Coordinates of C-alpha atoms and ligand atoms in Angstrom, one line a residue:
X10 CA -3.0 -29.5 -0.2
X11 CA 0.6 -29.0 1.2
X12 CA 1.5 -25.2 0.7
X13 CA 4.7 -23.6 1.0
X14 CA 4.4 -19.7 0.8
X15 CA 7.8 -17.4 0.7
X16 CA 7.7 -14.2 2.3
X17 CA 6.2 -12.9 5.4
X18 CA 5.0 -9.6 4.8
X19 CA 1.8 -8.4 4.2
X20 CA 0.9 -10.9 1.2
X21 CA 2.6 -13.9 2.6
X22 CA 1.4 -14.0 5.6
X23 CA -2.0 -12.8 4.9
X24 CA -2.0 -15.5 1.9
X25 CA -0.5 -18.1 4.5
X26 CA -3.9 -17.6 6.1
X27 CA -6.5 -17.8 4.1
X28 CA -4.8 -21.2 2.6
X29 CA -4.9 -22.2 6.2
X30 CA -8.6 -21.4 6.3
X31 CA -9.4 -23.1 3.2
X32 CA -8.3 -26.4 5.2
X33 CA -4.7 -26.3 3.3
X34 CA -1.5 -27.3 5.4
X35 CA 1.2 -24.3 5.2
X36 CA 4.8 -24.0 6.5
X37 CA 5.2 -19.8 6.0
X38 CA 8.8 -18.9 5.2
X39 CA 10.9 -16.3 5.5
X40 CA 14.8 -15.2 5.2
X41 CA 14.0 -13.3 8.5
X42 CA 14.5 -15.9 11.9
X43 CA 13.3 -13.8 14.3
X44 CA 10.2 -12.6 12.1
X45 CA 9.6 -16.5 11.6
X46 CA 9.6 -16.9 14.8
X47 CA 7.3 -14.4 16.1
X48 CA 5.2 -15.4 13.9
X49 CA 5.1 -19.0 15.0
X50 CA 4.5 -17.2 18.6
X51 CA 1.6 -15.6 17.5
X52 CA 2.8 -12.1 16.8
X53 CA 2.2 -10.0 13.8
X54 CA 5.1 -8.0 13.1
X55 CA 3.1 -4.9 11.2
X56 CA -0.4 -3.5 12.3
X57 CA -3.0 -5.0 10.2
X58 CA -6.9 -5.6 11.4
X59 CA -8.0 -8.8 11.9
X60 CA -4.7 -10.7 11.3
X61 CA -3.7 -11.2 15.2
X62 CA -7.0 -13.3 15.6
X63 CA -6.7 -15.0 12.4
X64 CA -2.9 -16.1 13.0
X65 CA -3.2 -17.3 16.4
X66 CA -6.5 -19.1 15.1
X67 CA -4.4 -20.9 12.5
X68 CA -1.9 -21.8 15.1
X69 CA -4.5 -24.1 16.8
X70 CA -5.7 -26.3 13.7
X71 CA -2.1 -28.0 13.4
X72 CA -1.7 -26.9 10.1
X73 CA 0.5 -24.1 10.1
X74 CA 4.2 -23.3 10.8
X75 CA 6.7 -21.1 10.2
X76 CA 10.5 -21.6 9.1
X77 CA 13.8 -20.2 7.5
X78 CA 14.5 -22.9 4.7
X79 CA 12.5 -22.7 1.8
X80 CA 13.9 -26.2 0.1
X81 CA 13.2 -28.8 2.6
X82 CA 9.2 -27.9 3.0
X83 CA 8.9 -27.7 -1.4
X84 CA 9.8 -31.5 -1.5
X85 CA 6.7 -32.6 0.1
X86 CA 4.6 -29.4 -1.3
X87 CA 1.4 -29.0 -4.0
X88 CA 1.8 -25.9 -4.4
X89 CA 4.7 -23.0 -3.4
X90 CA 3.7 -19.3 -3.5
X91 CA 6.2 -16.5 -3.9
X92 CA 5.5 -13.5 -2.3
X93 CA 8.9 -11.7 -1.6
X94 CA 9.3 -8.5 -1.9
X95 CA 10.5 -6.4 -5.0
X96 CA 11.3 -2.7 -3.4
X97 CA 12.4 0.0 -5.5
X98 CA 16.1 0.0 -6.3
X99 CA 17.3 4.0 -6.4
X100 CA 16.8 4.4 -9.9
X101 CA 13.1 3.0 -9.5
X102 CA 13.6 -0.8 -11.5
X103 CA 12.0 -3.2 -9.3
X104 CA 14.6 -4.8 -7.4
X105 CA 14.3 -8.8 -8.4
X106 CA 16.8 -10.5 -5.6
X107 CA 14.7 -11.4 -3.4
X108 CA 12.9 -13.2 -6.7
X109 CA 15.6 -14.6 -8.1
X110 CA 17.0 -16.0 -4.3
X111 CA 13.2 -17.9 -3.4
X112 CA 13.4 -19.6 -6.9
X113 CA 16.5 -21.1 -6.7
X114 CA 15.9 -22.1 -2.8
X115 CA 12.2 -23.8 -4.4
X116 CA 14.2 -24.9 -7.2
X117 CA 16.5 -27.1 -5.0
X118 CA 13.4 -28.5 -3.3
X119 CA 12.0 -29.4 -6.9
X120 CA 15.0 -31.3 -7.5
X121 CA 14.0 -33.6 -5.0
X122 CA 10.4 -33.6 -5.4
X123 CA 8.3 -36.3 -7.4
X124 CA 5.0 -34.2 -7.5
X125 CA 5.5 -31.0 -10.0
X126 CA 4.4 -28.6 -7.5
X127 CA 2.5 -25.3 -8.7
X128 CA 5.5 -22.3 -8.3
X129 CA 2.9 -19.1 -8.2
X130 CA 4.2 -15.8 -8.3
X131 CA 2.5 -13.4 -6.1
X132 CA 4.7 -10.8 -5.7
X133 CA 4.5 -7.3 -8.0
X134 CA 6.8 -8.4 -10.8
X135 CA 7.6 -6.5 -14.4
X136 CA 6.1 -7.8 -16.8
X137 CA 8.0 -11.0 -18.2
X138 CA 9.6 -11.8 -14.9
X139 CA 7.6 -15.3 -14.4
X140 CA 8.9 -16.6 -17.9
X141 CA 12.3 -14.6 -17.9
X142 CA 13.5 -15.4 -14.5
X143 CA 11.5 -17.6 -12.4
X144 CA 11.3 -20.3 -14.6
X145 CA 14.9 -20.6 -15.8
X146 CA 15.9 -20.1 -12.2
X147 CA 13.3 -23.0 -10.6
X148 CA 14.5 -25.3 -14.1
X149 CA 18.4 -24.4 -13.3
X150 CA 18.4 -25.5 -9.9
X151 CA 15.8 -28.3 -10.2
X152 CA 17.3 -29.7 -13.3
X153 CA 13.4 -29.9 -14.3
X154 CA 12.0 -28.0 -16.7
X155 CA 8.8 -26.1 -16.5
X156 CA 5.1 -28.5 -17.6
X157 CA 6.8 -31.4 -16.3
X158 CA 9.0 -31.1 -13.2
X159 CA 7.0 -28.0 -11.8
X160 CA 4.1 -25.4 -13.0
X161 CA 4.7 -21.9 -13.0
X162 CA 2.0 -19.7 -12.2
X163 CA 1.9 -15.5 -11.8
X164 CA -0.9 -14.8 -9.7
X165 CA -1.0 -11.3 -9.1
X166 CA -2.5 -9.8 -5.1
X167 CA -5.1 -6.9 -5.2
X168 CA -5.2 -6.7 -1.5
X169 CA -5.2 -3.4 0.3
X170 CA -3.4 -2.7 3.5
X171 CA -5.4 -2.0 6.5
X172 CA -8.7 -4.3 4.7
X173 CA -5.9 -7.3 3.6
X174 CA -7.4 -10.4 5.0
X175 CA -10.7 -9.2 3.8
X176 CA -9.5 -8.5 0.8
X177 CA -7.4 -11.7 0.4
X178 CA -10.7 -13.9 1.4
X179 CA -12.9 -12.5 -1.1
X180 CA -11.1 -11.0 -3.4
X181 CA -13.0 -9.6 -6.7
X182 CA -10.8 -11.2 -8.9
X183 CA -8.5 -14.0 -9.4
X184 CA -5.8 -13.4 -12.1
X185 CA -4.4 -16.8 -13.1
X186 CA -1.4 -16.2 -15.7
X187 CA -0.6 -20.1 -16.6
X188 CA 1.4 -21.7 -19.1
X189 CA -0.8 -24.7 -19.0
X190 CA -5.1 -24.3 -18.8
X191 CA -4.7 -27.6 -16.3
X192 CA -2.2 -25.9 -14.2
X193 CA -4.0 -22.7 -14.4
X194 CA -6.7 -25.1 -12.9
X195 CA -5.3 -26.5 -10.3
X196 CA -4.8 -23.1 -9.1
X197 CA -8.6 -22.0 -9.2
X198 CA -9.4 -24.9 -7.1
X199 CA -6.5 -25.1 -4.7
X200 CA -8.2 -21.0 -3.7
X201 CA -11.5 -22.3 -3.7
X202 CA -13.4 -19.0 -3.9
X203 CA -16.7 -19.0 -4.7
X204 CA -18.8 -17.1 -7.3
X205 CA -15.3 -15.1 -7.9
X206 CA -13.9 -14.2 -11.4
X207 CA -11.6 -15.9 -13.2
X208 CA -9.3 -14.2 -15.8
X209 CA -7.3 -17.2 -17.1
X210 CA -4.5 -15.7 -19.2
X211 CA -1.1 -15.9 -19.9
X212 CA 2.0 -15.1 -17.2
X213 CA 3.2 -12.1 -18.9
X214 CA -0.3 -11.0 -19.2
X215 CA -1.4 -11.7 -15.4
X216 CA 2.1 -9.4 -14.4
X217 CA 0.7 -6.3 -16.5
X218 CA -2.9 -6.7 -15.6
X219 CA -1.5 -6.0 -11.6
X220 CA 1.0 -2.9 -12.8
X221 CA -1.6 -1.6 -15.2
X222 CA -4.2 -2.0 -12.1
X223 CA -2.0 0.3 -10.0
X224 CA -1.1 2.7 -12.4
X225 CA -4.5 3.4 -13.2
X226 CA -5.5 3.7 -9.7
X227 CA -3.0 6.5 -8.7
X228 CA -3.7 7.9 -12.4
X229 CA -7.7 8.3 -11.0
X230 CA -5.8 10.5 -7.6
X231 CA -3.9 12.4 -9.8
X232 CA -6.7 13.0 -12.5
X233 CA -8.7 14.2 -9.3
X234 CA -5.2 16.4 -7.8
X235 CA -5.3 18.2 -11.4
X236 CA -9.1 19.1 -11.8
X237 CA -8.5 20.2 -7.7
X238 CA -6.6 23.1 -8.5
X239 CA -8.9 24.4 -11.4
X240 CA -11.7 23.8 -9.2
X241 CA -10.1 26.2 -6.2
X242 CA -9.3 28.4 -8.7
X243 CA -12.7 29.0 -10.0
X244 CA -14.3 28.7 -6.3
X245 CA -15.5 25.5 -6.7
X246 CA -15.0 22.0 -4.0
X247 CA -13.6 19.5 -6.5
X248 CA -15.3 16.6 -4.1
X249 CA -18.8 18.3 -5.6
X250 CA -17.6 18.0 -9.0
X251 CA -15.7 14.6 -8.5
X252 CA -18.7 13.4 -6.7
X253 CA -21.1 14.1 -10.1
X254 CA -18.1 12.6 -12.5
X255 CA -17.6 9.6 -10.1
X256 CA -21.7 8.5 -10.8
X257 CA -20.5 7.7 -14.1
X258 CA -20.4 4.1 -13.7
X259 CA -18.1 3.7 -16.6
X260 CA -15.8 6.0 -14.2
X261 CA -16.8 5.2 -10.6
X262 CA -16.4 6.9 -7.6
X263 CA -13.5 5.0 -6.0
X264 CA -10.1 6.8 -6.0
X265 CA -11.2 10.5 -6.9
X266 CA -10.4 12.0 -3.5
X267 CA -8.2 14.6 -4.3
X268 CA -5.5 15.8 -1.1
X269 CA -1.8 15.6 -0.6
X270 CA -1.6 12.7 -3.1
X271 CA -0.7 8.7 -2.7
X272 CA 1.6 7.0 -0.4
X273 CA 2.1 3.5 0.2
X274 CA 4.3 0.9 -0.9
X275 CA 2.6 -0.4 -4.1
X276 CA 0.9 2.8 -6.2
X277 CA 4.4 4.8 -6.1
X278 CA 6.6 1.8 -6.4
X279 CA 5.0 0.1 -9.0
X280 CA 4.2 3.2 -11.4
X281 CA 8.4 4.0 -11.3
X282 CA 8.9 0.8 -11.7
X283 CA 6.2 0.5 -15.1
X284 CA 7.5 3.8 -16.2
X285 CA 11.5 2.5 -16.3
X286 CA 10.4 -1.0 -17.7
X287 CA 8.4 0.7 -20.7
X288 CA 11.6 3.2 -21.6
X289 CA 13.8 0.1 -21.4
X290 CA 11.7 -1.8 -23.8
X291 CA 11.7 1.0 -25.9
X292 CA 7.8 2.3 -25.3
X293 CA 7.9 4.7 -23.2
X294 CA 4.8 6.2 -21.4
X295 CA 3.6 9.2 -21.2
X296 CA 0.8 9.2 -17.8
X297 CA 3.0 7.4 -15.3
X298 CA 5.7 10.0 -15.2
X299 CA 2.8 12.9 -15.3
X300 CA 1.0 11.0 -12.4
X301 CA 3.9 11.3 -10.5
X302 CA 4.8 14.7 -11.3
X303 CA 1.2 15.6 -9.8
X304 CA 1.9 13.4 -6.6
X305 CA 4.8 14.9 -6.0
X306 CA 3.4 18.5 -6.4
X307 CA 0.5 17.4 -3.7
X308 CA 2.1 18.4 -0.2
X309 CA 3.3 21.7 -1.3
X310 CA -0.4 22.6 -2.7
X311 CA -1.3 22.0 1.6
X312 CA 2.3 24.1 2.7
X313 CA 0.5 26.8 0.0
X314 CA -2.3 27.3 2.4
X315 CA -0.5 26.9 5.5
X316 CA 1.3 29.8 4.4
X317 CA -1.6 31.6 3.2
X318 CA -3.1 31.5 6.6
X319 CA -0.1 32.2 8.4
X320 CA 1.1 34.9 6.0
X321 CA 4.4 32.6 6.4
X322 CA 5.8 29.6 8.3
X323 CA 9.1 30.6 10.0
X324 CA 8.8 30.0 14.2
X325 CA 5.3 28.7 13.5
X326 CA 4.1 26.0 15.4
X327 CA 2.5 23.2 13.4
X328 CA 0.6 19.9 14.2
X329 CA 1.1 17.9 11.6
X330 CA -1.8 15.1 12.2
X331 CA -0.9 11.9 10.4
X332 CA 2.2 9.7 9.8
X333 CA 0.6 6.5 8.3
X334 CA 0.6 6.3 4.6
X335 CA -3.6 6.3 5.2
X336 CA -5.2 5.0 8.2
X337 CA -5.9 1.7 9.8
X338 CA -2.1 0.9 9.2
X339 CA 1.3 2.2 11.1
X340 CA 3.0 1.7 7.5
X341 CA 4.6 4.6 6.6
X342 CA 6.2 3.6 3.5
X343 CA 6.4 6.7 0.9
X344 CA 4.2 8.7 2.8
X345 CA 3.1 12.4 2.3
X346 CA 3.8 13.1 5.8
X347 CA 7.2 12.8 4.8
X348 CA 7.9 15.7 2.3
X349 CA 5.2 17.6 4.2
X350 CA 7.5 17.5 7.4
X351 CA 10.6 18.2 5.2
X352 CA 8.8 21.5 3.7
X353 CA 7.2 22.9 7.2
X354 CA 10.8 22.2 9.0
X355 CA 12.6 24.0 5.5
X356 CA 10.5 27.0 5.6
X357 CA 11.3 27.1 9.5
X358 CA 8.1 25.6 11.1
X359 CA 8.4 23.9 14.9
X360 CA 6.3 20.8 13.6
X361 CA 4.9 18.5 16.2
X362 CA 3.5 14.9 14.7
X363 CA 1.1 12.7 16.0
X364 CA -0.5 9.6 14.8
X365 CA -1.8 6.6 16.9
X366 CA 0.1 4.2 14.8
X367 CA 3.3 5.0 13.1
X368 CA 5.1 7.6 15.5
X369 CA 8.0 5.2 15.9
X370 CA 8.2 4.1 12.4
X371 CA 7.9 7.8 11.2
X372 CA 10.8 8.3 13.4
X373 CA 12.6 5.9 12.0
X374 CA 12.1 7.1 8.5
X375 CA 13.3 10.8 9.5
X376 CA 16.0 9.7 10.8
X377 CA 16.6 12.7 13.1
X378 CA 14.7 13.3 16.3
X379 CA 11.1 14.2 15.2
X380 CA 9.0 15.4 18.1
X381 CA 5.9 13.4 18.0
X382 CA 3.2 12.1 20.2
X383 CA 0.2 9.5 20.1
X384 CA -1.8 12.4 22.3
X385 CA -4.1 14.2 19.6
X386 CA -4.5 16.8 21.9
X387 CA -1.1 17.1 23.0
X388 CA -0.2 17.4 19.6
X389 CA -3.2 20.2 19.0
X390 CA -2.3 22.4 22.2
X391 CA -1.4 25.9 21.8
X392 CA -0.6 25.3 18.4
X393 CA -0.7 28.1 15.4
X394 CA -1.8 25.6 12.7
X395 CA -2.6 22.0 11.9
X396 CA -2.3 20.1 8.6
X397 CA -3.9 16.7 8.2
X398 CA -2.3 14.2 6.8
X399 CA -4.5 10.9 7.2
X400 CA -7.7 10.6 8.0
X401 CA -7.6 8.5 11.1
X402 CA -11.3 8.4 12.6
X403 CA -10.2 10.1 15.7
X404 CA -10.0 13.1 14.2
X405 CA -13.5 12.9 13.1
X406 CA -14.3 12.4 16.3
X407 CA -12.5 14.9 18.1
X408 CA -15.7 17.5 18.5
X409 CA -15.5 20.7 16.9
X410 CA -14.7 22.7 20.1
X411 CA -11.7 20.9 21.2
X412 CA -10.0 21.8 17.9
X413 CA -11.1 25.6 18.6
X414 CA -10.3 25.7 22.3
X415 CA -6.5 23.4 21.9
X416 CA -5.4 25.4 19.2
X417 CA -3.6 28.5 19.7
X418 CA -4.7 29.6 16.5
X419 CA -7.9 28.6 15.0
X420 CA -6.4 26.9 11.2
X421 CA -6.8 23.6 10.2
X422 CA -6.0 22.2 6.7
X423 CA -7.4 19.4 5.4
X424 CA -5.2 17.3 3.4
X425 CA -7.7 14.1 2.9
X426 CA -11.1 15.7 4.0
X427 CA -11.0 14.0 6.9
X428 CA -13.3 16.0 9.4
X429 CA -17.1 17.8 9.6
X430 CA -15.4 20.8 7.9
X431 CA -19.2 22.4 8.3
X432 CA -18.8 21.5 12.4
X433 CA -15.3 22.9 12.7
X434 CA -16.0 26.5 10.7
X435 CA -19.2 26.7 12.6
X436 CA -16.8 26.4 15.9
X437 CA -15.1 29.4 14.4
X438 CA -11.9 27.3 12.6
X439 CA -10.6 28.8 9.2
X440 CA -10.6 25.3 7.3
X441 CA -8.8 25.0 4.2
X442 CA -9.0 22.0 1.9
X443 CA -7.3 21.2 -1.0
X444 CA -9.2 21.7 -4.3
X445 CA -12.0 24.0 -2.3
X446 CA -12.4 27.4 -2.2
X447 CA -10.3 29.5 0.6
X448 CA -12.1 30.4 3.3
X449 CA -13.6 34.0 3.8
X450 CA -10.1 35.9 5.3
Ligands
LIG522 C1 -2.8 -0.6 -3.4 C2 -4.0 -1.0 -4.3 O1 -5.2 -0.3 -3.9 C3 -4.2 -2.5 -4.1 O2 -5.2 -3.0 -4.9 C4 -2.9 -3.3 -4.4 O3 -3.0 -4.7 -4.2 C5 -1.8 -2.8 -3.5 O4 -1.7 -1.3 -3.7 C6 -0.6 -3.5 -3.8 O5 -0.1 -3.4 -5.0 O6 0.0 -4.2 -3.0 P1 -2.5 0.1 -0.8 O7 -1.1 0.5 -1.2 O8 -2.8 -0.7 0.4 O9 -3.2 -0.7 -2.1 O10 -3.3 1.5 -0.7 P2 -4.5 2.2 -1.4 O11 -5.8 2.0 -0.6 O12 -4.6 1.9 -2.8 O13 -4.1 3.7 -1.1 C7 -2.9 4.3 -1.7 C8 -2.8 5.7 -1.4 O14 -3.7 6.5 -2.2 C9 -3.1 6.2 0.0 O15 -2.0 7.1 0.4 C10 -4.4 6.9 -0.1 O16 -4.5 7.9 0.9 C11 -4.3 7.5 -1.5 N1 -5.6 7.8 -2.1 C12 -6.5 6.8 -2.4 C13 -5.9 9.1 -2.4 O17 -5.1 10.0 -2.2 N2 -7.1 9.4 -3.0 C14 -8.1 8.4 -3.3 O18 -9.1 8.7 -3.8 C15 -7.7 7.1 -2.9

């Protein structure tokens, strides 16, 4: 099949890939020349494992290319997949441009298409978006209307950063939201997956299975960031007690790890973005607003015991180990290292960052200077405290008597339960974990 896929980010280009894989011919588009272009040389613009090999594997079969005009590849196309991005305007509606600008560009390659090309929506869209906006957009421009001139499709992405193209190539469900069963099955063959589930159902549908996936996701965190702070309070680790709820299999153990809460650009993004659609349509929710509230309260639960051990933070010295949003990624994209650097500098804290990733796109975010390093043990020397962020595997693997002998002063706390806690007290560190009892004083 010809493919056209808009948007090079994470879920374009990832998609772009496993079409290619699937023997299917893509051209990759994006707004973004210079990203195109890299691309087309063989370099992934974000850090994501296994993609580099993948991309420069694709390069050499013939059937994949990159460009900056979405119309002229859709004439010739089977199937066009939109997976732009919808950030978060400021009051937290999903921001539709980038939408609304792909359609009409596919909608002017309809126009001059004789082959009524599948239009699947990948992106993260409220719930009506595919029917209220694609469709008139692809039909206004195209002067084709949908079941005849063109198929529209909402095919919601459950891929993970950091485990994307794994995720993307087997993923554990496909969501196909069509107007039309034939449609809809066109689309379950053109992915080919095998032995994967298919939940035919309707667009509007498909777009609320993906926001009410997410929400209950971060709602799982949060439940677990609520029952941490009873447990601590009554001297008990919530991982023990999260770890006998999470054998439930009608619960499952995924997504209970309680810590500074969830970053990322999807869970935050997309629960604002539910939250303001709801009230608009006049059902307002109740749990997205109180997940939230609980993520936001996170970080300071982790400056609580920082200043606990300290007896106070001003002219401390503070490694704060971690920038990613979670590891394997140098995404930083509404990440808890950000308020957490905001309170330790506020409450007068020296705070040195490290992460092997994301320095330079944590330093971007700032926007000030931000003293940082990718040396963990720069970042560990002589100070009085460190807080961890994300748990990157190196600091698993730094050994217990490093942490005592590079810190000035023996406190770590453990915002994702990242390390041999056991290891490091035996070493003679005063570990602190959120949603654990404090250590002896
Ligand atoms: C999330 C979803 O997991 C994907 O299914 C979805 O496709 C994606 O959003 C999206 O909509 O594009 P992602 O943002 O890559 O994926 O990250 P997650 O692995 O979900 O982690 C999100 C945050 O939750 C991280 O900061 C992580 O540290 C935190 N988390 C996760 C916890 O604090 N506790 C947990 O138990 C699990």
């Amino acid at each position: 099949m010809q493919c056209v896929v808009a948007g090079a980010g994470y879920v374009g280009l990832t998609t772009a890939l496993v079409l290619v894989e699937k023997g299917h011919t893509v051209v990759l588009v994006d707004v973004d020349e210079a990203r195109a272009q890299r691309i087309a040389a063989g370099e992934v613009p974000f850090h994501e494992p296994g993609v580099e090999p993948a991309l420069k594997s694709a390069l050499t079969t013939g059937r994949f290319s990159t460009g900056t005009d979405l119309a002229a590849p859709t004439v010739t196309a089977d199937a066009v997949f939109l997976c732009v991005g919808t950030p978060a305007r400021p009051n937290g509606d999903a921001d539709l441009s980038f939408i609304k600008a792909a359609a009409k560009g596919i909608g002017r390659g309809v126009r001059r298409s004789n082959l009524a090309p599948l239009v699947i929506v990948k992106s993260t869209v409220p719930p009506g978006t595919t029917t209220d906006l694609v469709v008139p957009a692809v039909a206004k421009a195209s002067r084709k209307s949908e079941g005849a001139g063109f198929h529209a499709i909402a095919n919601p992405e459950f891929l993970r950063e950091g485990r994307a193209l794994e995720d993307a190539r087997r993923p554990d469900r496909l969501v196909v939201g069509a107007f039309g069963a034939e449609a809809g099955q066109r689309l379950v063959e053109l992915w080919g997956h095998e032995g994967v589930p298919v939940v035919a159902t309707s667009p509007t549908a498909a777009e609320l299975i993906k926001y009410a996936s997410n929400a209950f996701l971060a709602t799982k965190v949060s439940f677990a960031n609520e029952m941490a702070l009873l447990a601590a309070s009554l001297g008990v680790d919530v991982y023990e007690v999260m770890r006998g709820v999470g054998l439930d299999p009608r619960i499952g153990a995924e997504f209970l790890r309680a810590g500074v809460g969830f970053g990322g650009s999807c869970l935050p993004k997309d629960l604002k973005a539910l939250h303001r659609f709801a009230r608009r349509r006049g059902k307002p929710l109740r749990l997205p607003r109180a997940v939230l509230e609980i993520n936001e309260r996170q970080p300071q639960e982790a400056i609580r015991l920082l200043e606990h051990a300290l007896g106070g933070l001003a002219d401390k010295s503070v490694a704060l180990l971690g920038l990613a949003f979670k590891p394997d990624t140098d995404d930083v994209r509404e990440t808890r290292a950000l308020p957490l650097y905001r309170a330790l500098r506020a409450a007068g804290a020296r705070v040195i960052c490290w992460d092997p990733l994301a320095v330079k796109n944590f330093q971007r975010l700032v926007g000030d200077p931000v003293d940082a390093t990718e040396d963990l043990r720069q970042a560990l020397t002589g100070r009085d405290a460190a807080v961890i962020q994300t748990e990157w595997t190196q600091l698993r693997d730094l050994p217990a008597d490093d942490w005592k002998r590079l810190l000035r002063n023996p406190v770590v706390v453990d915002g994702r339960r990242s390390v041999d806690a056991a290891g490091l007290v035996a070493a003679g560190i005063r570990y602190y974990a959120i949603g654990a009892p404090l250590p002896p004083s």
